Amino acid sequence: MRKIASRWVPHDLTEMQKWLRYDAPRNHFERYESEGETFLRRIITLDETWAKSYEPQLKRLSNEWRHYGSPRRPQVRQNPSNVKIMVILVYDYDGVILTHTVPTQQTVNAQYYCSLLEHNLRSALRTKRWHILQNPPIIFAGQCSAACNASCG
């Protein structure tokens, strides 16, 4: 006999949530089989990430004229600052549609995502991917998809 630690999971899913996670990919695969490449081109995905800000000095900016044989001036590598910025990326089959920087001290919840989708994404789609608006896009909002679907309608 041996001692085994339990495995940590991020959350406990209900049977309905497990079924939805099983059923959704199967439905998408069936749609892909019937619609083909056009189905993939209609998918828009949202993702959020933290970015640390820093301004690296380019190597050529640190160049200076020296005599032959004189030693190089040491250059200290910059560390990222403690300033973290949340960035929301929206992209599709062809690349990035929208890069949105969340203001500091802003809580990102379902209402925030809904306003982002309604105001920022719609205008970005009009300018960058107007052809997607001819057929309604399929938006996968990642972790917030359930909350967005519940509050955005």
XYZ file of C-alpha atoms in Angstrom, residues 2 18 23 36-37 46-47 50-51 59 61 91-92 107 141 147:
16
model
C 1.122 3.561 -0.638
C -20.368 17.313 -18.297
C -22.151 17.178 -26.718
C -16.941 22.178 -44.431
C -14.448 25.042 -44.531
C -11.936 35.304 -27.421
C -9.003 34.801 -25.095
C -1.892 39.017 -18.622
C 0.964 40.994 -20.148
C 20.716 46.530 -29.302
C 20.602 51.911 -29.816
C -9.290 36.217 -33.490
C -10.600 33.967 -36.217
C -13.532 43.795 -13.210
C -15.889 33.137 -25.539
C -21.931 33.740 -18.444
